[in-house]
PDB file of C-alpha atoms in Angstrom:
ATOM      1  CA  MET A   1       3.427  52.662  -2.282  1.00  0.00           C
ATOM      2  CA  SER A   2       2.336  50.643  -5.538  1.00  0.00           C
ATOM      3  CA  GLY A   3       4.606  50.842  -8.015  1.00  0.00           C
ATOM      4  CA  GLY A   4       8.103  52.965  -7.481  1.00  0.00           C
ATOM      5  CA  VAL A   5      10.866  53.572  -8.696  1.00  0.00           C
ATOM      6  CA  ASP A   6      14.158  51.731  -9.523  1.00  0.00           C
ATOM      7  CA  TYR A   7      16.903  53.739  -7.491  1.00  0.00           C
ATOM      8  CA  SER A   8      16.701  56.156  -4.796  1.00  0.00           C
ATOM      9  CA  PHE A   9      18.984  58.081  -2.740  1.00  0.00           C
ATOM     10  CA  GLU A  10      19.515  59.648   0.766  1.00  0.00           C
ATOM     11  CA  ALA A  11      22.756  62.395   0.776  1.00  0.00           C
ATOM     12  CA  VAL A  12      21.722  64.248   4.204  1.00  0.00           C
ATOM     13  CA  GLY A  13      22.392  61.412   7.144  1.00  0.00           C
ATOM     14  CA  LEU A  14      18.493  61.593   8.944  1.00  0.00           C
ATOM     15  CA  LYS A  15      16.586  58.573   9.406  1.00  0.00           C
ATOM     16  CA  LYS A  16      12.789  59.676   7.987  1.00  0.00           C
ATOM     17  CA  LEU A  17      15.330  60.631   5.323  1.00  0.00           C
ATOM     18  CA  ALA A  18      16.773  56.689   4.927  1.00  0.00           C
ATOM     19  CA  GLU A  19      13.423  55.264   5.986  1.00  0.00           C
ATOM     20  CA  ASP A  20      11.678  56.946   3.152  1.00  0.00           C
ATOM     21  CA  CYS A  21      14.366  56.948   0.753  1.00  0.00           C
ATOM     22  CA  PHE A  22      13.885  52.797   1.175  1.00  0.00           C
ATOM     23  CA  ASP A  23      10.694  53.192   1.134  1.00  0.00           C
ATOM     24  CA  CYS A  24      10.429  54.593  -2.241  1.00  0.00           C
ATOM     25  CA  ILE A  25      12.098  51.958  -4.415  1.00  0.00           C
ATOM     26  CA  LYS A  26      10.059  49.023  -6.172  1.00  0.00           C
ATOM     27  CA  PRO A  27      10.757  45.154  -5.450  1.00  0.00           C
ATOM     28  CA  GLY A  28      14.332  44.786  -6.687  1.00  0.00           C
ATOM     29  CA  GLY A  29      14.810  48.383  -6.409  1.00  0.00           C
ATOM     30  CA  THR A  30      18.097  49.816  -4.862  1.00  0.00           C
ATOM     31  CA  ALA A  31      18.656  52.336  -1.694  1.00  0.00           C
ATOM     32  CA  THR A  32      21.250  54.153  -1.981  1.00  0.00           C
ATOM     33  CA  ILE A  33      22.132  55.907   1.766  1.00  0.00           C
ATOM     34  CA  ILE A  34      24.659  58.636   1.157  1.00  0.00           C
ATOM     35  CA  GLY A  35      24.519  60.436   4.896  1.00  0.00           C
ATOM     36  CA  MET A  36      25.418  59.981   7.551  1.00  0.00           C
ATOM     37  CA  ILE A  37      22.933  58.656  10.610  1.00  0.00           C
ATOM     38  CA  PRO A  38      23.791  59.546  13.878  1.00  0.00           C
ATOM     39  CA  VAL A  39      25.484  56.533  15.675  1.00  0.00           C
ATOM     40  CA  GLY A  40      23.164  54.900  17.884  1.00  0.00           C
ATOM     41  CA  GLN A  41      20.174  56.113  15.723  1.00  0.00           C
ATOM     42  CA  LYS A  42      18.778  53.160  14.483  1.00  0.00           C
ATOM     43  CA  VAL A  43      16.223  53.106  11.200  1.00  0.00           C
ATOM     44  CA  GLU A  44      13.510  51.067  10.402  1.00  0.00           C
ATOM     45  CA  LEU A  45      13.092  48.799   7.135  1.00  0.00           C
ATOM     46  CA  ASP A  46      10.271  46.456   5.825  1.00  0.00           C
ATOM     47  CA  GLY A  47      11.518  43.546   6.711  1.00  0.00           C
ATOM     48  CA  PRO A  48      10.226  41.428   2.710  1.00  0.00           C
ATOM     49  CA  LYS A  49      11.151  44.877   1.289  1.00  0.00           C
ATOM     50  CA  PHE A  50      14.473  44.463   2.552  1.00  0.00           C
ATOM     51  CA  LEU A  51      15.302  41.178   1.247  1.00  0.00           C
ATOM     52  CA  THR A  52      14.412  41.942  -1.986  1.00  0.00           C
ATOM     53  CA  SER A  53      15.850  44.973  -2.612  1.00  0.00           C
ATOM     54  CA  ALA A  54      19.372  45.283  -4.176  1.00  0.00           C
ATOM     55  CA  LYS A  55      22.195  45.243  -1.301  1.00  0.00           C
ATOM     56  CA  SER A  56      25.447  46.494  -1.066  1.00  0.00           C
ATOM     57  CA  ARG A  57      27.622  47.990   1.914  1.00  0.00           C
ATOM     58  CA  HIS A  58      29.892  50.969   0.863  1.00  0.00           C
ATOM     59  CA  GLN A  59      31.287  53.888   3.639  1.00  0.00           C
ATOM     60  CA  GLN A  60      33.119  56.553   3.017  1.00  0.00           C
ATOM     61  CA  GLY A  61      31.770  55.955  -0.984  1.00  0.00           C
ATOM     62  CA  SER A  62      34.109  53.028  -0.855  1.00  0.00           C
ATOM     63  CA  ASN A  63      37.207  55.144  -0.666  1.00  0.00           C
ATOM     64  CA  ARG A  64      40.900  54.260   0.592  1.00  0.00           C
ATOM     65  CA  PHE A  65      41.784  56.740   2.494  1.00  0.00           C
ATOM     66  CA  ARG A  66      45.036  55.878   3.395  1.00  0.00           C
ATOM     67  CA  ILE A  67      46.157  55.148  -0.508  1.00  0.00           C
ATOM     68  CA  ASP A  68      44.335  57.532  -1.882  1.00  0.00           C
ATOM     69  CA  MET A  69      45.149  60.756   0.431  1.00  0.00           C
ATOM     70  CA  LEU A  70      48.182  60.152  -0.133  1.00  0.00           C
ATOM     71  CA  ARG A  71      48.166  59.773  -3.779  1.00  0.00           C
ATOM     72  CA  TYR A  72      45.885  63.361  -3.872  1.00  0.00           C
ATOM     73  CA  ILE A  73      48.746  64.932  -1.730  1.00  0.00           C
ATOM     74  CA  ASP A  74      51.300  63.958  -4.608  1.00  0.00           C
ATOM     75  CA  PHE A  75      49.160  64.670  -7.726  1.00  0.00           C
ATOM     76  CA  TYR A  76      48.450  67.739  -5.628  1.00  0.00           C
ATOM     77  CA  GLN A  77      52.342  68.390  -5.309  1.00  0.00           C
ATOM     78  CA  GLN A  78      53.159  67.790  -8.816  1.00  0.00           C
ATOM     79  CA  GLY A  79      50.265  69.868 -10.547  1.00  0.00           C
ATOM     80  CA  ARG A  80      48.344  67.118 -11.295  1.00  0.00           C
ATOM     81  CA  LEU A  81      44.717  68.032  -9.137  1.00  0.00           C
ATOM     82  CA  ASN A  82      44.200  72.080  -8.845  1.00  0.00           C
ATOM     83  CA  LEU A  83      42.780  73.181  -5.488  1.00  0.00           C
ATOM     84  CA  ASP A  84      43.920  76.713  -5.440  1.00  0.00           C
ATOM     85  CA  ASP A  85      41.657  77.350  -8.364  1.00  0.00           C
ATOM     86  CA  ASN A  86      38.483  75.689  -6.976  1.00  0.00           C
ATOM     87  CA  ASP A  87      36.125  78.407  -4.944  1.00  0.00           C
ATOM     88  CA  HIS A  88      36.394  78.815  -1.241  1.00  0.00           C
ATOM     89  CA  ALA A  89      33.854  80.656  -0.280  1.00  0.00           C
ATOM     90  CA  ALA A  90      31.639  79.904   2.708  1.00  0.00           C
ATOM     91  CA  ARG A  91      28.135  80.221   1.674  1.00  0.00           C
ATOM     92  CA  LYS A  92      24.407  80.133   2.902  1.00  0.00           C
ATOM     93  CA  LEU A  93      22.450  76.437   1.852  1.00  0.00           C
ATOM     94  CA  PRO A  94      20.592  79.308  -0.159  1.00  0.00           C
ATOM     95  CA  ASP A  95      23.035  80.350  -1.861  1.00  0.00           C
ATOM     96  CA  VAL A  96      24.630  77.070  -2.803  1.00  0.00           C
ATOM     97  CA  THR A  97      22.652  77.535  -6.191  1.00  0.00           C
ATOM     98  CA  ARG A  98      23.606  80.269  -7.182  1.00  0.00           C
ATOM     99  CA  PRO A  99      27.602  81.202  -8.719  1.00  0.00           C
ATOM    100  CA  SER A 100      30.378  83.007  -6.525  1.00  0.00           C
ATOM    101  CA  ALA A 101      31.593  86.325  -7.739  1.00  0.00           C
ATOM    102  CA  ARG A 102      35.148  86.244  -7.595  1.00  0.00           C
TER     103      ARG A 102
END
């Protein structure tokens, strides 16, 4: 592919999509792999492109789970984080983009 995009994102967790995400960026572009690739599965990247792309490493969105989760609980208990009114309906994937009827 000539050219390419500045930023690409993969949020499914599939090896092929992670490789495609990286392959579609232009030199100096940023590929963001959000999906959790299964343990033990290797993702193959083009060496020279890897060396010229922007890189950073984050797990779980760079949250601080032990700190953040306690804060979320405190916020909920204080009434500052409203979780009770969120839509908790289970839906099939094709229905995700449709609003749910309450």
